Amino acid sequence: MTPPESARGIGLAVDIALPPRLAHIAFAVAPGETLAITGDNGAGKSTLLAILAGLLRPASGTVSLEGRMLAADGVHVPPHRRGITLLGQGAPLFPHLSVLDNVAYAPKAAGAGRTAAREVARARLDEVGMLGFAARRPHELSGGQVRRVAIARALAADPAVLLLDEPLAAVDRTAAPGIRSLLESVLTGRLALLVTHDPDDLVLADRGLALDRGGLSPAPSPSSNGRESSLPRPDDDDSRPFGGPVVAAASLGTTMGDTMAAGIGAGTGAAGTAAMTTAGATTDAWEAGRARTPAEHRAAVELLLAGALAARPTMRVQVELIAESDRTYVLAEDATAAIAIPPFDNSQMDGYAVRSADLAAASADAPIELPVTGIVAAGDAPGILEAGGVAAIMTGAAVPVGADAIVPVEATRALDAGPRGFAEVGGGVSFTAPVASGTFVRRTGSDAEEGAVVLPPGTVLGAAQLGALSSAGVDAVEVHGRGPTVLLVSTGAELQPSGPLEPGRIRDSNRIALTSALVEAGADVRARTLTSDDPDELVALLAEGVADEHARIELVVTTGGVSAGAFEVVREALEPRGVVFGSVAMQPGGPQGLGLARLPRAHSDDPAAEVHVPVVAFPGNPVSCLVSFELFLRPALRAAVGLPAERPRAWAPLAEATASPTGKHQVRRGRLDEHGRVVFVGDASSHRIGSYAASTVLVHLPVGRDAFAAGEPVEIWRIDD
Ligand SMILES: Nc1nc2c(c(=O)[nH]1)N[C@H]1C(S)=C(S)[C@@H](COP(=O)(O)OP(=O)(O)OC[C@H]3O[C@@H](n4cnc5c(N)ncnc54)[C@H](O)[C@@H]3O)O[C@H]1N2
Ligand code: MOO
């Protein structure tokens, strides 16, 4: 595949503050050059690609391509007008399209007719070895196959600039060499950025830069692919193409990239399904003046928070402290057995340790009598069993060397019975049956071998897990730390935080409900109530909260003041400061706000000084804000601290017929009856927090339907765990 005409003469120049730490990075990529970017997790490599693709706005700085400004103060060329294609790590396929049409989507979006687009798609699918799967739907493919189709889709766009984020990471091992050589030919002479951990991938690049938390530096061993480009190249050390050294800019406080994530809904609008984010393919619904699907909005929230939530610190905690704590701890690393479980061969029964060969001829008619040569109690060091003798042994005691089976005491007869039916040392025991070697012996390491992984990362440490760690001699483990520190601000002049209610006032129940929800998702919460509809007061409160050195706020969540009323305090305060407000085609939770807010820096001598903080603005209705939290924020927060992101999901038939707004994905509250059918609790009104509290499931009624019949299966999320 040769690069398109449009790739000729292009150079990419980047000079930005990179979230989350706003390290100043500057570099250029020459026409035809492939630049590899390596470096730490969480340093911002994927964020950098998202900024170049136009999915995120840089907090400050410029991105230009062939002299054309793509991003600068006041400039944001949308993703589909950049001529840049991003193959992101997720790069999900459209679930409702065939493999062929998924790949044909890219050339079609670029203006090709259906037949021509499909022709291109077939060629690309052939190159990745997936032509035989053209008619299949994505759910019929393995993870590695999905990745190959995503690669084909990225290449089918034939972009002037290609951004590849760990392109081979999810490709099955057998297919990887073929895909690598395909990429090699695709990248030849094409301007590309390749983010990778895999040293083997560096062969694809002309040059490497390492990105760490401080910024960029030349990669330790920039590897050349040996290709000779006839196109002009930057200087060898051009991590500083603009003359100055690469410096880490002073942190502007808590930060994250602004976003107007491009998202393509799954078409069904099913809440919670990951949105498609393919730069170059589409534009953001809000930017186009449309409502986002829930999936699109979830993707936008996740993009906004990607920097704040990535690579959070982990910590080492004593197993004993975890057992005593009421916090939920999640393993961040493999826990490996320091000692085997069990640590030595031991008896599963009270009885006699024997050499099975000695009893081979035993039968009821011809019992074998053997002398007791010793007694082994649990805790005794293992002894030796000589041939022709047996040892009385207790459950959990070490099996003597030489013994290979245990016969329970009740299956024997002591010739001179001592205490509890056991023969005394020196007495005889009669055996009436042979015993297979290994019987009732708990072998060393049969539960976990020494050095084996007892529990993988992501394990929630409950009673059994902590017991296993203790058995395996693990005294301390690496666990996830807390999630982000969140400033939760509920707004509304009607709110009364405490005391007997005055006329027209209500309790600030969102503050209580969302504090609990955020804590359950691992966050640290600082909650405030703004009992005013004055935007300046909200800005002052936020600026003050974010400036608090001790709190180190990483995310602001607000409730209320986002819709169409006369006093929409959140919208009025934050719309001019970079937060974007729009609709999500769902009910409840229709009006939403999201973005990186530029706030005045409190206590600064410079009146122009700003801090930037991500803001997720939920509607004020109590059900709306909790459902919004469930769909948009909870998964990302929980995933960031290693907790299972999603609610347990299932399908269940409706016990009763219901109506739903056609143009919206509706989320209702319900319970399961004794036949496992969904019964609604309360109606769809979003003030009914009491009905919500009595519910055990959230019920999803997808967009595009206005009526659901009794007996029809619907998706439910369990919220009672
Ligand atoms: N003309 C229109 N009116 C409304 C629209 C619309 O599109 N056009 N959208 C409705 C929808 S949908 C929602 S949801 C709400 C969202 O409103 P706001 O986010 O602006 O929230 P408020 O107006 O401040 O409050 C709504 C509702 O919730 C109660 N509330 C607010 N905060 C709390 C709290 N902390 N604790 C308990 N209850 C709270 C508040 O008293 C209101 O009853 O707008 C609709 N209107
Ligand atoms: O969409 Mo509002 O959130 O009905 O209730």
Coordinates of C-alpha atoms in Angstrom, one line a residue, residues 34-541:
T34 CA 7.4 6.8 11.8
L35 CA 8.1 7.9 15.3
A36 CA 7.9 5.3 18.1
I37 CA 6.8 6.5 21.5
T38 CA 7.7 4.3 24.5
G39 CA 7.5 4.9 28.2
D40 CA 5.8 4.4 31.5
N41 CA 2.2 3.5 31.9
G42 CA 0.2 6.6 32.8
A43 CA 2.8 9.0 31.3
G44 CA 0.2 10.1 28.8
K45 CA 1.0 8.2 25.6
S46 CA -2.6 7.3 24.8
T47 CA -3.7 10.8 25.8
L48 CA -1.1 12.3 23.4
L49 CA -2.6 10.2 20.5
A50 CA -6.1 11.3 21.5
I51 CA -5.0 14.9 21.4
L52 CA -3.4 14.5 18.0
A53 CA -6.5 12.7 16.7
G54 CA -8.7 15.5 18.0
L55 CA -10.5 13.5 20.6
L56 CA -9.1 15.6 23.4
R57 CA -8.1 19.2 23.4
P58 CA -4.7 20.0 24.8
A59 CA -4.9 22.2 27.9
S60 CA -2.6 24.5 26.1
G61 CA -0.2 24.6 23.2
T62 CA -0.4 23.8 19.5
V63 CA -0.6 20.9 17.1
S64 CA -0.1 21.6 13.4
L65 CA 0.1 19.4 10.4
E66 CA 1.9 20.6 7.3
G67 CA 1.6 24.2 8.6
R68 CA -2.1 23.9 9.2
M69 CA -3.1 24.5 12.8
L70 CA -5.2 21.6 14.1
A71 CA -5.3 22.7 17.8
A72 CA -4.4 26.0 19.4
D73 CA -6.1 28.4 21.8
G74 CA -9.5 28.9 20.2
V75 CA -8.8 26.4 17.4
H76 CA -10.0 22.8 17.4
V77 CA -10.2 21.0 14.0
P78 CA -12.7 18.1 14.6
P79 CA -11.3 14.6 14.3
H80 CA -13.0 13.8 10.9
R81 CA -11.3 16.8 9.3
R82 CA -7.8 16.1 10.3
G83 CA -6.8 13.3 7.9
I84 CA -5.5 11.4 10.9
T85 CA -6.6 8.0 11.8
L86 CA -6.2 6.6 15.3
L87 CA -6.1 2.9 15.9
G88 CA -6.7 3.1 19.7
Q89 CA -6.2 0.3 22.1
G90 CA -10.0 -0.3 22.5
A91 CA -11.0 0.4 18.9
P92 CA -14.3 -1.5 19.2
L93 CA -16.2 -2.5 16.1
F94 CA -19.8 -1.6 15.4
P95 CA -21.8 -4.6 16.8
H96 CA -24.6 -4.2 14.3
L97 CA -22.5 -4.2 11.2
S98 CA -20.8 -7.2 9.5
V99 CA -17.0 -7.4 9.5
L100 CA -17.0 -6.2 5.9
D101 CA -19.2 -3.2 6.6
N102 CA -17.1 -2.3 9.6
V103 CA -14.1 -2.0 7.4
A104 CA -16.0 -0.4 4.5
Y105 CA -17.2 2.3 6.9
A106 CA -13.9 4.1 6.8
P107 CA -13.6 4.6 3.0
K108 CA -17.4 5.3 2.9
A109 CA -17.0 8.0 5.5
A110 CA -14.2 9.5 3.3
G111 CA -16.7 9.7 0.4
A112 CA -16.3 6.3 -1.5
G113 CA -19.4 4.7 -2.9
R114 CA -20.7 1.5 -1.4
T115 CA -19.1 -0.9 -4.0
A116 CA -15.8 0.8 -4.0
A117 CA -15.7 1.0 -0.2
R118 CA -16.4 -2.7 0.0
E119 CA -13.7 -3.5 -2.5
V120 CA -11.2 -1.6 -0.4
A121 CA -12.6 -3.4 2.7
R122 CA -12.1 -6.8 1.1
A123 CA -8.5 -6.0 0.1
R124 CA -7.7 -4.8 3.7
L125 CA -9.4 -7.8 5.3
D126 CA -7.4 -10.1 3.0
E127 CA -4.2 -8.4 4.2
V128 CA -5.0 -9.1 7.8
G129 CA -6.2 -12.7 7.1
M130 CA -9.8 -12.0 7.9
L131 CA -11.5 -12.1 4.4
G132 CA -13.0 -15.4 5.3
F133 CA -14.9 -13.7 8.2
A134 CA -16.3 -10.8 6.1
A135 CA -19.9 -11.8 6.6
R136 CA -19.6 -12.4 10.4
R137 CA -20.7 -10.0 13.1
P138 CA -18.1 -8.8 15.7
H139 CA -19.6 -11.0 18.5
E140 CA -18.7 -14.1 16.5
L141 CA -15.0 -13.2 16.5
S142 CA -12.3 -13.8 19.1
G143 CA -10.5 -10.9 20.7
G144 CA -7.5 -11.3 18.4
Q145 CA -9.7 -11.4 15.3
V146 CA -11.6 -8.3 16.4
R147 CA -8.2 -6.5 16.7
R148 CA -7.2 -7.6 13.2
V149 CA -10.5 -6.2 11.8
A150 CA -9.9 -3.0 13.7
I151 CA -6.4 -2.8 12.0
A152 CA -8.0 -3.4 8.6
R153 CA -10.5 -0.6 9.3
A154 CA -7.7 1.8 10.3
L155 CA -5.8 1.0 7.1
A156 CA -8.9 1.2 5.0
A157 CA -9.1 4.9 5.8
D158 CA -5.8 5.3 4.0
P159 CA -5.0 8.2 6.1
A160 CA -2.3 10.8 5.6
V161 CA -1.3 10.3 9.2
L162 CA -1.6 7.1 11.1
L163 CA -1.6 6.8 14.9
L164 CA -1.2 3.3 16.3
D165 CA -1.6 2.6 20.0
E166 CA -0.1 -0.8 20.9
P167 CA -1.3 -2.1 17.5
L168 CA -0.1 -5.7 18.0
A169 CA -0.9 -6.1 21.7
A170 CA -4.2 -7.9 21.3
V171 CA -3.3 -9.8 18.0
D172 CA -3.0 -13.5 18.5
R173 CA 0.6 -14.8 18.5
T174 CA 0.3 -16.7 15.3
A175 CA -1.1 -13.8 13.3
A176 CA 1.4 -11.2 14.8
P177 CA 4.3 -11.7 12.4
G178 CA 2.1 -11.3 9.3
I179 CA 0.5 -8.2 10.8
R180 CA 3.8 -6.8 11.7
S181 CA 5.1 -7.1 8.2
L182 CA 1.9 -5.6 6.9
L183 CA 2.4 -2.6 9.2
E184 CA 6.0 -2.3 8.1
S185 CA 4.9 -1.9 4.5
V186 CA 2.0 0.4 5.4
L187 CA 4.3 2.6 7.5
T188 CA 7.0 2.9 4.9
G189 CA 7.0 6.5 3.8
R190 CA 4.0 7.4 5.8
L191 CA 3.9 9.9 8.7
A192 CA 3.0 7.8 11.7
L193 CA 3.2 7.6 15.5
L194 CA 3.5 4.2 17.1
V195 CA 2.9 3.9 20.8
T196 CA 4.3 0.5 22.0
H197 CA 5.7 -1.4 24.9
D198 CA 7.0 -4.2 22.7
P199 CA 10.6 -3.9 21.7
D200 CA 9.9 -6.0 18.6
D201 CA 7.6 -3.3 17.4
L202 CA 10.4 -0.8 17.3
V203 CA 11.6 -2.3 14.1
L204 CA 8.7 -0.5 12.5
A205 CA 9.9 2.9 13.5
D206 CA 12.6 5.2 12.2
R207 CA 13.1 6.9 15.5
G208 CA 12.0 6.6 19.1
L209 CA 11.1 8.9 22.0
A210 CA 10.5 7.9 25.6
L211 CA 7.7 9.7 27.4
D212 CA 7.8 9.6 31.1
R213 CA 6.0 11.7 33.7
G214 CA 8.4 14.6 33.3
G215 CA 8.2 14.7 29.5
L216 CA 9.9 13.4 26.5
S217 CA 13.5 12.2 25.9
P218 CA 15.1 10.3 23.1
A219 CA 14.4 6.6 23.6
P220 CA 17.3 4.8 25.1
S221 CA 17.9 2.8 21.9
P222 CA 16.1 4.4 19.1
S223 CA 15.9 1.6 16.7
S224 CA 16.1 2.0 13.0
N225 CA 14.1 -0.2 10.7
G226 CA 16.8 0.1 8.2
R227 CA 14.6 1.7 5.7
E228 CA 16.0 4.6 3.8
S229 CA 13.5 7.4 3.4
S230 CA 14.1 9.8 0.6
L231 CA 12.0 12.3 2.4
P232 CA 13.6 15.0 4.6
R233 CA 14.2 14.0 8.2
P234 CA 14.5 16.0 11.4
D235 CA 17.8 16.2 13.2
D236 CA 18.8 13.2 15.1
D237 CA 18.1 14.7 18.5
D238 CA 14.9 16.4 17.7
S239 CA 12.9 15.7 20.8
R240 CA 13.6 19.5 20.9
P241 CA 12.7 20.6 17.5
F242 CA 11.9 24.1 18.7
G243 CA 15.3 24.8 20.0
G244 CA 14.6 24.8 23.7
P245 CA 15.1 21.9 26.1
V246 CA 12.2 19.6 26.9
V247 CA 11.1 20.8 30.3
A248 CA 8.3 19.7 32.7
A249 CA 6.2 22.7 33.1
A250 CA 5.1 23.6 36.6
S251 CA 1.9 21.7 37.4
L252 CA -1.2 23.8 37.1
G253 CA -2.8 21.8 39.8
T254 CA -5.3 19.1 39.1
T255 CA -5.7 18.7 35.4
M256 CA -7.1 16.6 32.6
G257 CA -7.7 17.2 28.9
D258 CA -10.8 18.8 27.7
T259 CA -12.9 16.6 25.6
M260 CA -15.4 16.5 22.9
A261 CA -14.9 12.9 22.3
A262 CA -16.0 11.7 18.9
G263 CA -18.3 8.7 19.5
I264 CA -20.4 6.6 17.3
G265 CA -23.2 4.9 19.1
A266 CA -24.0 1.3 18.7
G267 CA -27.2 2.2 17.0
T268 CA -29.2 0.4 19.5
G269 CA -28.2 3.0 22.1
A270 CA -27.9 0.2 24.7
A271 CA -26.5 1.9 27.8
G272 CA -23.2 0.8 28.9
T273 CA -22.0 -0.7 25.7
A274 CA -18.6 0.9 24.8
A275 CA -18.9 3.7 22.4
M276 CA -16.9 3.6 19.2
T277 CA -14.3 6.2 19.1
T278 CA -12.6 6.3 15.7
A279 CA -11.0 9.5 14.8
G280 CA -11.5 10.3 11.2
A281 CA -14.8 8.5 11.0
T282 CA -17.3 10.9 12.7
T283 CA -17.8 13.9 14.8
D284 CA -19.1 14.3 18.3
A285 CA -22.9 14.4 18.6
W286 CA -22.9 17.5 20.9
E287 CA -20.5 19.3 18.5
A288 CA -23.0 18.5 15.7
G289 CA -25.9 19.8 17.9
R290 CA -27.4 16.3 18.5
A291 CA -28.1 14.3 21.6
R292 CA -25.4 11.8 22.5
T293 CA -26.3 8.2 23.0
P294 CA -25.6 6.9 26.6
A295 CA -22.6 4.9 25.1
E296 CA -21.2 8.0 23.5
H297 CA -21.5 10.0 26.7
R298 CA -19.9 7.2 28.7
A299 CA -17.0 7.2 26.3
A300 CA -16.7 11.0 26.6
V301 CA -16.6 10.8 30.4
E302 CA -14.0 8.0 30.2
L303 CA -11.8 10.1 27.8
L304 CA -12.1 13.2 30.1
L305 CA -11.0 11.2 33.1
A306 CA -8.4 9.0 31.4
G307 CA -5.5 10.9 32.7
A308 CA -6.8 11.4 36.2
L309 CA -7.7 7.7 36.5
A310 CA -4.7 6.1 34.8
A311 CA -1.9 4.4 36.7
R312 CA -3.0 5.3 40.2
P313 CA -0.4 4.5 42.9
T314 CA -0.7 1.1 44.6
M315 CA 0.5 0.3 48.1
R316 CA 1.7 -2.5 50.2
V317 CA -0.6 -3.5 53.1
Q318 CA -0.3 -6.2 55.7
V319 CA -2.8 -9.0 55.2
E320 CA -3.7 -8.8 58.9
L321 CA -4.7 -5.2 58.6
I322 CA -6.8 -5.9 55.5
A323 CA -8.6 -8.6 57.4
E324 CA -9.5 -6.2 60.2
S325 CA -10.4 -3.3 57.8
D326 CA -13.9 -2.5 56.6
R327 CA -12.5 -1.1 53.3
T328 CA -12.5 -3.2 50.1
Y329 CA -9.0 -4.0 49.0
V330 CA -8.2 -5.2 45.5
L331 CA -4.9 -6.9 44.6
A332 CA -2.8 -4.8 42.3
E333 CA -0.2 -7.5 41.5
D334 CA 0.1 -11.3 41.4
A335 CA 0.3 -12.7 44.9
T336 CA 2.7 -15.7 44.8
A337 CA 2.9 -18.4 47.4
A338 CA 5.9 -18.0 49.7
I339 CA 5.2 -21.6 50.9
A340 CA 3.2 -24.3 49.3
I341 CA -0.4 -25.1 50.4
P342 CA -0.2 -27.6 52.2
P343 CA 3.5 -27.0 53.1
F344 CA 4.1 -30.7 53.7
D345 CA 2.4 -34.1 53.0
N346 CA -0.2 -34.5 55.7
S347 CA -3.0 -36.8 56.8
Q348 CA -6.6 -36.1 55.9
M349 CA -7.8 -38.6 58.6
D350 CA -7.2 -39.8 62.1
G351 CA -5.9 -43.3 61.5
Y352 CA -2.7 -45.1 60.5
A353 CA 0.1 -44.1 58.1
V354 CA 1.0 -47.2 56.2
R355 CA 3.2 -48.4 53.3
S356 CA 0.5 -49.4 50.9
A357 CA 2.7 -52.3 49.6
D358 CA 2.5 -53.9 53.0
L359 CA -1.3 -54.2 52.8
A360 CA -1.5 -55.4 49.1
A361 CA -2.6 -58.9 50.2
A362 CA -5.0 -57.8 53.0
S363 CA -8.6 -59.0 52.9
A364 CA -11.5 -59.7 55.3
D365 CA -10.7 -63.4 55.2
A366 CA -7.0 -62.9 55.6
P367 CA -6.4 -59.7 57.5
I368 CA -2.9 -58.3 57.8
E369 CA -1.6 -57.4 61.3
L370 CA 1.1 -54.8 61.6
P371 CA 2.8 -53.3 64.7
V372 CA 2.4 -49.6 65.7
T373 CA 5.9 -48.1 65.7
G374 CA 5.0 -44.5 66.6
I375 CA 2.3 -41.8 67.0
V376 CA 2.3 -38.6 65.0
A377 CA 0.2 -35.7 66.2
A378 CA -0.5 -32.5 64.2
G379 CA 2.4 -30.2 64.8
D380 CA 5.0 -33.0 65.2
A381 CA 8.0 -32.9 62.8
P382 CA 7.7 -35.7 60.2
G383 CA 9.4 -39.0 61.3
I384 CA 10.3 -42.1 59.3
L385 CA 8.1 -45.2 58.9
E386 CA 10.1 -48.4 58.6
A387 CA 8.7 -51.2 56.4
G388 CA 6.5 -53.6 58.2
G389 CA 5.2 -51.1 60.7
V390 CA 2.4 -48.4 60.8
A391 CA 2.2 -45.1 62.6
A392 CA -0.9 -43.8 64.4
I393 CA -1.5 -40.4 62.8
M394 CA -3.9 -37.5 63.5
T395 CA -5.6 -35.3 60.9
G396 CA -3.2 -32.6 59.7
A397 CA -0.1 -34.4 61.0
A398 CA 2.9 -34.8 58.7
V399 CA 3.0 -38.1 56.9
P400 CA 6.1 -40.0 58.0
V401 CA 8.8 -40.5 55.3
G402 CA 8.2 -44.0 53.8
A403 CA 4.4 -44.0 54.4
D404 CA 2.3 -43.4 51.3
A405 CA -1.3 -43.9 52.5
I406 CA -3.6 -43.4 55.4
V407 CA -6.2 -45.9 56.7
P408 CA -8.9 -44.3 58.8
V409 CA -9.0 -45.6 62.3
E410 CA -12.6 -46.8 61.9
A411 CA -11.6 -49.1 59.0
T412 CA -9.1 -50.9 61.3
R413 CA -9.2 -53.0 64.5
A414 CA -6.7 -52.5 67.2
L415 CA -5.6 -55.8 68.7
D416 CA -5.1 -54.1 72.1
A417 CA -7.3 -51.0 71.9
G418 CA -6.0 -47.9 73.7
P419 CA -7.6 -44.4 73.9
R420 CA -10.3 -43.8 71.2
G421 CA -9.8 -47.1 69.5
F422 CA -6.2 -46.5 68.6
A423 CA -3.6 -49.2 69.3
E424 CA -0.7 -48.3 71.6
V425 CA 2.8 -48.1 70.4
G426 CA 4.0 -51.7 70.3
G427 CA 0.5 -53.0 69.9
G428 CA -0.9 -54.5 66.7
V429 CA -3.5 -53.3 64.2
S430 CA -5.5 -55.5 61.8
F431 CA -6.2 -54.3 58.2
T432 CA -8.8 -56.1 56.2
A433 CA -8.3 -54.4 52.8
P434 CA -5.5 -53.1 50.6
V435 CA -5.2 -49.4 50.2
A436 CA -4.1 -47.4 47.1
S437 CA -1.0 -45.3 47.4
G438 CA -1.9 -41.7 48.1
T439 CA -5.2 -42.5 49.9
F440 CA -6.1 -39.7 52.4
V441 CA -2.7 -38.0 51.9
R442 CA -2.9 -34.3 51.3
R443 CA 0.1 -33.7 49.1
T444 CA 2.5 -30.8 49.4
G445 CA 1.4 -28.0 47.1
S446 CA -1.8 -29.8 46.0
D447 CA -3.7 -26.6 46.6
A448 CA -0.9 -24.1 45.5
E449 CA 2.7 -24.9 44.7
E450 CA 5.4 -22.8 46.2
G451 CA 6.1 -19.8 43.9
A452 CA 2.7 -20.2 42.1
V453 CA 0.3 -17.4 41.6
V454 CA -2.3 -17.8 44.4
L455 CA -4.4 -14.8 43.4
P456 CA -4.1 -12.6 40.2
P457 CA -4.4 -8.8 40.1
G458 CA -7.9 -7.6 40.3
T459 CA -8.9 -10.1 43.0
V460 CA -11.2 -8.5 45.6
L461 CA -9.8 -9.6 49.0
G462 CA -12.5 -11.3 50.9
A463 CA -12.4 -13.9 53.6
A464 CA -11.3 -16.9 51.5
Q465 CA -8.7 -14.9 49.6
L466 CA -7.2 -13.6 52.7
G467 CA -7.2 -17.1 54.2
A468 CA -5.4 -18.3 51.1
L469 CA -2.8 -15.6 51.3
S470 CA -2.2 -16.4 55.0
S471 CA -1.8 -20.2 54.2
A472 CA 0.6 -19.4 51.4
G473 CA 2.8 -17.4 53.8
V474 CA 2.0 -14.0 52.2
D475 CA 2.1 -11.4 55.0
A476 CA 1.7 -8.3 52.9
V477 CA 0.3 -7.6 49.4
E478 CA 0.4 -4.8 46.8
V479 CA -3.2 -3.4 46.6
H480 CA -4.9 -0.6 44.8
G481 CA -5.0 2.7 46.6
R482 CA -7.9 5.0 46.8
G483 CA -9.6 6.4 43.7
P484 CA -9.5 10.1 42.9
T485 CA -10.4 12.8 45.4
V486 CA -13.7 14.2 44.3
L487 CA -15.3 17.5 45.1
L488 CA -19.0 16.9 45.1
V489 CA -21.1 20.0 44.9
S490 CA -24.9 19.8 45.0
T491 CA -26.5 23.1 44.0
G492 CA -29.9 24.7 44.4
A493 CA -31.4 27.5 46.4
E494 CA -34.1 25.0 47.6
L495 CA -31.5 22.9 49.4
Q496 CA -31.4 22.9 53.1
P497 CA -28.5 20.8 54.5
S498 CA -30.0 20.4 58.0
G499 CA -32.7 21.4 60.4
P500 CA -36.5 21.4 60.2
L501 CA -37.4 22.3 56.6
E502 CA -38.5 25.8 55.8
P503 CA -41.4 26.3 53.3
G504 CA -40.3 25.5 49.8
R505 CA -37.0 23.9 50.8
I506 CA -35.9 20.3 50.5
R507 CA -33.1 18.2 52.0
D508 CA -29.9 17.9 50.0
S509 CA -30.4 14.1 49.4
N510 CA -28.1 14.1 46.4
R511 CA -25.1 14.9 48.6
I512 CA -25.8 11.9 50.7
A513 CA -26.6 9.5 47.9
L514 CA -23.7 10.5 45.7
T515 CA -21.2 10.6 48.5
S516 CA -22.1 7.0 49.3
A517 CA -22.0 6.0 45.6
L518 CA -18.6 7.7 45.1
V519 CA -17.1 6.0 48.1
E520 CA -18.4 2.6 47.1
A521 CA -16.6 3.2 43.8
G522 CA -13.3 3.8 45.6
A523 CA -13.3 7.7 45.6
D524 CA -12.4 10.0 48.4
V525 CA -15.2 12.6 48.7
R526 CA -15.3 16.2 49.8
A527 CA -19.0 17.2 49.7
R528 CA -20.3 20.8 49.7
T529 CA -23.8 22.2 49.2
L530 CA -24.3 25.5 47.4
T531 CA -27.6 26.9 48.5
S532 CA -27.5 29.7 46.0
D533 CA -28.2 30.1 42.3
D534 CA -25.4 32.6 41.9
P535 CA -22.8 31.4 39.3
D536 CA -20.1 33.6 40.8
E537 CA -20.6 31.9 44.2
L538 CA -20.3 28.5 42.5
V539 CA -17.0 29.5 40.7
A540 CA -15.6 30.8 44.0
L541 CA -16.6 27.6 45.9

